[in-house]
Amino acid sequence: MFETAEIGRSIDKATFEAEEPALREALLEAQYELKQQARFPVIVLINGIEGAGKGETVKLLNEWMDPRLIQVSTFDIQTDEELARPPAWRYWRQLPPKGRMGVFFGNWYSQMLQGRVHGKFKDAVLDQAIDGAERLERMLCDEGALIFKFWFHLSKKHMKARLEALKDDPLHSWRISPLDWQQSKTYDKFVRYGERVLRRTSRDYAPWYVVEGVDHYYRSLTVGRILLEGLQAALANPQRTRLQPHAAPLVSSLDNRGLLASLDMTQALSKDEYKEQLTTEQARLSGLMRDKRMRKHALIAAFEGNDAAGKGGAIRRVTGALDPRQYRIVPVAAPTEEERAQPYLWRFWRHIPARGKFTIFDRSWYGRVLVERVEGFCSQADWLRAYGEINDFEEELTNAGVILVKFWLAIDQQTQLKRFKEREQIPFKRFKITEEDWRNREKWDDYVDAVGDMVDRTSTEIAPWTLIEANDKRFARVKVLRTINEAIEAAFAKD
Amino acid sequence: MFETAEIGRSIDKATFEAEEPALREALLEAQYELKQQARFPVIVLINGIEGAGKGETVKLLNEWMDPRLIQVSTFDIQTDEELARPPAWRYWRQLPPKGRMGVFFGNWYSQMLQGRVHGKFKDAVLDQAIDGAERLERMLCDEGALIFKFWFHLSKKHMKARLEALKDDPLHSWRISPLDWQQSKTYDKFVRYGERVLRRTSRDYAPWYVVEGVDHYYRSLTVGRILLEGLQAALANPQRTRLQPHAAPLVSSLDNRGLLASLDMTQALSKDEYKEQLTTEQARLSGLMRDKRMRKHALIAAFEGNDAAGKGGAIRRVTGALDPRQYRIVPVAAPTEEERAQPYLWRFWRHIPARGKFTIFDRSWYGRVLVERVEGFCSQADWLRAYGEINDFEEELTNAGVILVKFWLAIDQQTQLKRFKEREQIPFKRFKITEEDWRNREKWDDYVDAVGDMVDRTSTEIAPWTLIEANDKRFARVKVLRTINEAIEAAFAKD
């Protein structure tokens, strides 16, 4: 894989200087066009051998292009806010918005390669990391991102010569590499694992470009041309290629009997049962949240349900058990302008709690396969793709110790009608009922289908859905609390 | 100041229960109205004696009101990202947007009182902190925020009894207070300095409410009523009171001779001089940014200037000296939706660099007194107020070790015309010239006035303006670099 990048490729200064002005001008043009179109972001990953010109090339790109439209991020050191969250959080918070370019040093590939070279884990774990990178990039590309992955390469001999030459270069030496490149073994391992990583992550939608780094002119011109061609092609393509969803899209179940129809909606609690059980479950939650073992976990509860199913009331019974400093509630409405300039899941990633904390999503990332699907706010390809993306997202959370509970609060049509009418009567509840609620009601059957598909495709062992029979509010609230408590206890038991 | 809050005020349970439902309903109504209007945010500061019911009251407010519209923040522990920035940064990042309520525990008052009680500083420093709090709150109120400041009080006798009672309450004991309240002296000091703080920060626009905390019913009902009345009054007032600006607004200088007219615009560098000086200054900047002493500072450069004055080119010569991982460029354009829901300076605070880093603002917070003033995008009261707010902002930055340089790149009208025409000719520069640029040109004299006033009012010892004679691009670029270098060296010399 690296053979052709170890042959000492070079071009002469005259050729470089002849080509540079036109290349520069074209790159600038493409960059402004990117900004004007603001249809997609560009992500440039910088990896490879120490001394192969990574930093120098990015510096040159910033000189060639307009640096005001480029964000360079480096991920060598994690802050404590980052350490308290799933590993991907730090990449999400640095994603460039549509129309901009983000350059990522020390990215996910650097992290996995360093870990493997240092012997912190074996190939199986490396492969998991590779798999995670692939999913992330695939998702970003599906969302429209244009990804360039550059591997700057050097033969061992050339690397040694470069490191010697760079020793006294202040621009180089102020940075301390996390790997000891003076050791011959480091190079060998890095190249071996690098080969594995590149082989498995070079995909049509985000290929690797291996660039021999020994000659400044060759390296710079190569990178510049690749960027330019990729940018121009993407800018010229009005609808960036989107992979076709599976030929047979989801259909409602053939017997027209849904999961929701199988719920026993008559379940209820008497006032006394409710009082007693609520107190018990609230005390239990309060204790669990203060448990020392909670410091290794974060808690996320996602609430979905029919309009007027009692999400708000259930959430209040959950928070009623807690100190307000422990939790935050995120009401999910239409995305803001900054959120629309990012991949779909960005607006949820930004609210992921730190360890020890609890975030409640009042409506959630399932909006895409519920309201957006039913109302046609996104394309079929988008929501069909979302099931897989959401499963990946939830796996990232749970892998990092997040305890995730997901509720669908279900009521029947009759109960909903009764509650809508009540809301119109009671002054301080009239804010809770809008024209939209009445319109949604007409799409009841569409929602039944959407919920059925959602549960089929995203109720997983790591993040199961809990359907809450919510005709009786008391029953629903206690079941919600109990489910959360059981999830926390199950997580503690596995620690 | 606290006498009337040490007399054991209480109300009976029956009175409380009779009033609670109506109060709760009215609070909810007000909260939804706040959300609908989305005209201003509500900030609730929670301070006072340990055990006086701070946490319990906020918990109750979350039960009474809709917790989805309340963000509770606690500032007891600083993260390393916060420690690397000016102290106010952590408050800015938690400000509630318009239409929402933010509850701040462990806020600026807690920080200053703890510091003083612990003897970390004397009264003079406490007074500086008080002054800073006043400026911050005044600015927030001028921007429309509704601030409630609650001081929960207890007599020493009552406090001791409460702490004894709370000892076994798990909801209380899981939090470790930063002060040792078991000591009698702690109470005395806290009350003494608290009195000083309250006396000096109780203002008509953000008064303190001292609430005796010994009785749950009294305390809860008092806080609830204050919140309700304040909210209702603010919601009913369509144009929240804005203080009148000074009766005599700024006028252009009487002799119609501006600062800009006094610049020697003929200054220029030959190609050779430029090459030599540019190389020297770039090497100097590169060295200074890598200097160990830079770890105690952050660097901010704000670029303003006439259209086509060469801001972009100057910025590129600055960044040309640096590794792209050291700096970030923030191009300032129209505020986003999330930025419009916050006070004016919020969108600049979010980009304040951590220590050791460098942020370049391509246009800046001076937009308010330049384009917004000239184009009438904000009211006269807004931009007149901005001078003072900006001086406060810059003082907060420099107090925290930020090195701040501000450039106005000035060209004359003839030079601008020449450059506009050039831009229209050169393909990769055509993005840089718009209809708006031509329109701005017609307002040349208005901008001359605005720049004159801006420099008069915001060129300060801690953050002076540097006017750059930019008819000659070479001269301008070298002067920019040299100014930055001198500012860094001056800061190092003072360390």
Short mmCIF file of C-alpha atoms in Angstrom, two decimals, chain B residues 70-310:
data_model
loop_
_atom_site.label_atom_id
_atom_site.label_comp_id
_atom_site.label_asym_id
_atom_site.label_seq_id
_atom_site.Cartn_x
_atom_site.Cartn_y
_atom_site.Cartn_z
CA ILE B 70 -35.58 26.22 33.11
CA GLN B 71 -31.83 25.65 32.94
CA VAL B 72 -30.18 25.18 36.31
CA SER B 73 -26.44 25.79 36.32
CA THR B 74 -23.95 25.42 39.09
CA PHE B 75 -20.53 26.99 38.98
CA ASP B 76 -18.83 25.43 41.98
CA ILE B 77 -16.16 23.61 40.01
CA GLN B 78 -14.26 25.10 37.10
CA THR B 79 -13.33 22.84 34.19
CA ASP B 80 -9.91 23.20 32.62
CA GLU B 81 -11.47 24.79 29.55
CA GLU B 82 -12.93 27.43 31.85
CA LEU B 83 -9.74 27.91 33.83
CA ALA B 84 -7.91 28.73 30.60
CA ARG B 85 -10.18 31.72 29.89
CA PRO B 86 -11.33 34.95 31.56
CA PRO B 87 -13.52 34.22 34.61
CA ALA B 88 -16.72 35.56 33.02
CA TRP B 89 -16.54 33.10 30.12
CA ARG B 90 -18.19 30.33 32.12
CA TYR B 91 -21.19 32.52 32.89
CA TRP B 92 -21.59 33.65 29.32
CA ARG B 93 -21.64 30.10 28.03
CA GLN B 94 -24.53 29.25 30.36
CA LEU B 95 -26.70 32.31 29.72
CA PRO B 96 -30.30 31.35 28.95
CA PRO B 97 -31.58 32.48 25.55
CA LYS B 98 -34.53 34.83 25.22
CA GLY B 99 -37.74 33.20 26.40
CA ARG B 100 -36.01 30.91 28.89
CA MET B 101 -35.10 31.02 32.55
CA GLY B 102 -31.62 30.29 33.88
CA VAL B 103 -30.99 29.59 37.56
CA PHE B 104 -27.40 30.21 38.63
CA PHE B 105 -26.04 28.54 41.75
CA GLY B 106 -22.47 29.19 42.82
CA ASN B 107 -22.50 32.33 40.68
CA TRP B 108 -20.19 35.37 40.72
CA TYR B 109 -21.41 36.38 44.18
CA SER B 110 -20.63 32.96 45.62
CA GLN B 111 -17.16 33.10 44.09
CA MET B 112 -16.31 36.53 45.47
CA LEU B 113 -17.73 35.78 48.92
CA GLN B 114 -15.89 32.49 49.23
CA GLY B 115 -12.66 34.15 48.19
CA ARG B 116 -13.08 36.91 50.75
CA VAL B 117 -14.18 34.59 53.58
CA HIS B 118 -11.23 32.30 52.88
CA GLY B 119 -9.00 35.37 53.07
CA LYS B 120 -7.73 34.91 49.53
CA PHE B 121 -8.00 38.66 49.04
CA LYS B 122 -8.89 41.86 50.89
CA ASP B 123 -11.76 44.32 50.58
CA ALA B 124 -10.21 46.21 47.67
CA VAL B 125 -10.28 43.10 45.50
CA LEU B 126 -13.75 42.25 46.75
CA ASP B 127 -14.84 45.70 45.65
CA GLN B 128 -13.38 45.12 42.21
CA ALA B 129 -15.37 41.91 41.97
CA ILE B 130 -18.50 43.74 43.11
CA ASP B 131 -17.89 46.37 40.48
CA GLY B 132 -17.49 43.70 37.82
CA ALA B 133 -20.76 42.05 38.86
CA GLU B 134 -22.55 45.36 38.66
CA ARG B 135 -21.28 46.04 35.16
CA LEU B 136 -22.23 42.58 33.99
CA GLU B 137 -25.74 42.82 35.41
CA ARG B 138 -26.24 46.31 34.10
CA MET B 139 -25.25 45.18 30.64
CA LEU B 140 -27.54 42.14 30.82
CA CYS B 141 -30.46 44.32 31.91
CA ASP B 142 -29.74 46.87 29.20
CA GLU B 143 -29.93 43.99 26.77
CA GLY B 144 -33.35 43.17 28.15
CA ALA B 145 -32.62 40.43 30.71
CA LEU B 146 -34.83 40.23 33.78
CA ILE B 147 -32.64 39.45 36.78
CA PHE B 148 -33.80 38.19 40.18
CA LYS B 149 -31.25 38.02 42.96
CA PHE B 150 -32.29 35.98 45.97
CA TRP B 151 -30.39 35.93 49.23
CA PHE B 152 -31.63 33.14 51.45
CA HIS B 153 -30.97 34.12 55.02
CA LEU B 154 -30.92 32.55 58.47
CA SER B 155 -29.87 33.81 61.86
CA LYS B 156 -26.84 32.01 63.23
CA LYS B 157 -28.97 30.14 65.72
CA HIS B 158 -31.35 28.97 63.04
CA MET B 159 -28.51 28.00 60.76
CA LYS B 160 -26.95 25.78 63.39
CA ALA B 161 -30.25 24.09 64.03
CA ARG B 162 -30.79 23.56 60.28
CA LEU B 163 -27.34 22.10 59.69
CA GLU B 164 -27.92 19.70 62.54
CA ALA B 165 -31.25 18.64 61.07
CA LEU B 166 -29.83 18.32 57.56
CA LYS B 167 -26.88 16.19 58.62
CA ASP B 168 -28.69 12.97 57.84
CA ASP B 169 -30.64 14.21 54.84
CA PRO B 170 -29.11 12.49 51.84
CA LEU B 171 -30.42 15.15 49.46
CA HIS B 172 -28.38 17.70 51.31
CA SER B 173 -25.28 15.90 52.44
CA TRP B 174 -24.14 14.65 49.06
CA ARG B 175 -22.95 18.14 48.23
CA ILE B 176 -19.84 19.39 49.92
CA SER B 177 -19.93 23.09 50.59
CA PRO B 178 -16.77 25.02 49.77
CA LEU B 179 -17.03 26.76 53.15
CA ASP B 180 -16.89 25.24 56.62
CA TRP B 181 -20.21 26.38 57.99
CA GLN B 182 -19.79 24.48 61.24
CA GLN B 183 -17.46 27.25 62.30
CA SER B 184 -19.13 30.17 63.95
CA LYS B 185 -16.59 32.54 62.39
CA THR B 186 -17.57 31.44 58.89
CA TYR B 187 -21.11 32.63 59.44
CA ASP B 188 -19.97 35.97 60.87
CA LYS B 189 -17.63 36.69 58.01
CA PHE B 190 -20.06 35.53 55.37
CA VAL B 191 -22.77 37.80 56.72
CA ARG B 192 -20.40 40.75 57.08
CA TYR B 193 -19.08 40.53 53.52
CA GLY B 194 -22.51 39.55 52.26
CA GLU B 195 -23.88 42.79 53.67
CA ARG B 196 -21.22 44.74 51.80
CA VAL B 197 -21.96 42.92 48.57
CA LEU B 198 -25.71 43.35 48.80
CA ARG B 199 -25.46 47.00 49.75
CA ARG B 200 -23.39 47.81 46.71
CA THR B 201 -25.15 45.65 44.16
CA SER B 202 -28.80 46.20 44.93
CA ARG B 203 -29.87 48.37 42.02
CA ASP B 204 -33.22 49.36 40.63
CA TYR B 205 -32.64 47.22 37.55
CA ALA B 206 -31.53 44.17 39.56
CA PRO B 207 -32.46 44.41 43.24
CA TRP B 208 -31.67 41.83 45.89
CA TYR B 209 -34.48 40.03 47.65
CA VAL B 210 -33.53 38.84 51.11
CA VAL B 211 -35.70 35.89 52.08
CA GLU B 212 -35.69 34.37 55.53
CA GLY B 213 -35.22 30.68 55.00
CA VAL B 214 -36.19 29.10 58.29
CA ASP B 215 -39.76 28.26 57.34
CA HIS B 216 -40.41 26.26 54.19
CA TYR B 217 -43.86 27.75 53.59
CA TYR B 218 -42.85 31.34 54.11
CA ARG B 219 -39.74 31.01 51.99
CA SER B 220 -41.42 29.25 49.09
CA LEU B 221 -44.40 31.54 48.89
CA THR B 222 -42.22 34.64 49.12
CA VAL B 223 -39.94 33.56 46.29
CA GLY B 224 -42.87 32.42 44.18
CA ARG B 225 -44.68 35.72 44.57
CA ILE B 226 -41.62 37.82 43.79
CA LEU B 227 -40.92 35.82 40.67
CA LEU B 228 -44.51 36.01 39.56
CA GLU B 229 -44.88 39.74 40.04
CA GLY B 230 -41.57 40.49 38.38
CA LEU B 231 -42.38 38.25 35.45
CA GLN B 232 -45.87 39.60 34.97
CA ALA B 233 -44.68 43.20 35.07
CA ALA B 234 -41.94 42.55 32.53
CA LEU B 235 -44.25 40.60 30.24
CA ALA B 236 -46.87 43.33 30.32
CA ASN B 237 -44.34 46.00 29.43
CA PRO B 238 -44.07 45.82 25.64
CA GLN B 239 -40.88 47.89 25.49
CA ARG B 240 -38.89 46.97 28.57
CA THR B 241 -37.59 50.20 30.06
CA ARG B 242 -34.40 51.29 28.48
CA LEU B 243 -32.42 54.01 30.12
CA GLN B 244 -32.16 57.19 28.16
CA PRO B 245 -28.76 57.83 26.67
CA HIS B 246 -27.04 61.03 27.61
CA ALA B 247 -29.05 64.02 26.48
CA ALA B 248 -26.33 65.28 24.18
CA PRO B 249 -25.41 62.48 21.82
CA LEU B 250 -22.10 62.38 20.07
CA VAL B 251 -21.47 64.92 17.39
CA SER B 252 -18.78 65.01 14.76
CA SER B 253 -15.87 67.20 15.71
CA LEU B 254 -16.68 70.85 15.23
CA ASP B 255 -13.79 71.63 12.95
CA ASN B 256 -14.72 68.68 10.76
CA ARG B 257 -11.14 67.46 10.93
CA GLY B 258 -10.95 63.86 11.90
CA LEU B 259 -8.27 61.64 13.23
CA LEU B 260 -8.20 59.79 9.95
CA ALA B 261 -7.45 62.98 8.03
CA SER B 262 -4.34 63.42 10.11
CA LEU B 263 -2.77 60.14 9.01
CA ASP B 264 0.20 60.29 6.68
CA MET B 265 -1.18 58.11 3.92
CA THR B 266 1.91 58.39 1.77
CA GLN B 267 3.93 56.02 3.91
CA ALA B 268 5.15 53.10 1.86
CA LEU B 269 7.77 50.38 1.67
CA SER B 270 9.80 49.34 -1.32
CA LYS B 271 9.66 45.71 -2.38
CA ASP B 272 13.04 45.01 -0.85
CA GLU B 273 12.32 46.79 2.41
CA TYR B 274 9.07 44.88 2.60
CA LYS B 275 10.63 41.48 2.03
CA GLU B 276 13.25 42.05 4.64
CA GLN B 277 10.97 43.56 7.27
CA LEU B 278 8.20 41.05 6.71
CA THR B 279 10.60 38.16 7.20
CA THR B 280 11.98 39.74 10.35
CA GLU B 281 8.59 40.43 11.90
CA GLN B 282 7.17 37.04 10.97
CA ALA B 283 10.12 35.26 12.54
CA ARG B 284 9.70 37.44 15.61
CA LEU B 285 6.00 36.58 15.93
CA SER B 286 6.71 32.91 15.38
CA GLY B 287 9.25 33.00 18.19
CA LEU B 288 7.02 34.94 20.55
CA MET B 289 4.09 32.58 20.06
CA ARG B 290 6.33 29.65 20.95
CA ASP B 291 7.81 31.44 23.97
CA LYS B 292 7.10 29.74 27.28
CA ARG B 293 5.72 33.01 28.63
CA MET B 294 2.90 32.81 26.09
CA ARG B 295 1.36 30.01 28.17
CA LYS B 296 0.15 32.65 30.62
CA HIS B 297 -1.49 34.72 27.91
CA ALA B 298 -3.90 34.45 25.04
CA LEU B 299 -3.71 36.71 22.02
CA ILE B 300 -6.61 38.43 20.27
CA ALA B 301 -6.30 40.61 17.19
CA ALA B 302 -9.36 42.49 15.95
CA PHE B 303 -9.28 43.74 12.37
CA GLU B 304 -11.53 46.57 11.22
CA GLY B 305 -11.08 48.89 8.30
CA ASN B 306 -12.50 50.36 5.13
CA ASP B 307 -13.75 47.91 2.53
CA ALA B 308 -10.81 46.83 0.36
CA ALA B 309 -8.32 48.19 2.89
CA GLY B 310 -6.52 44.87 2.84
#
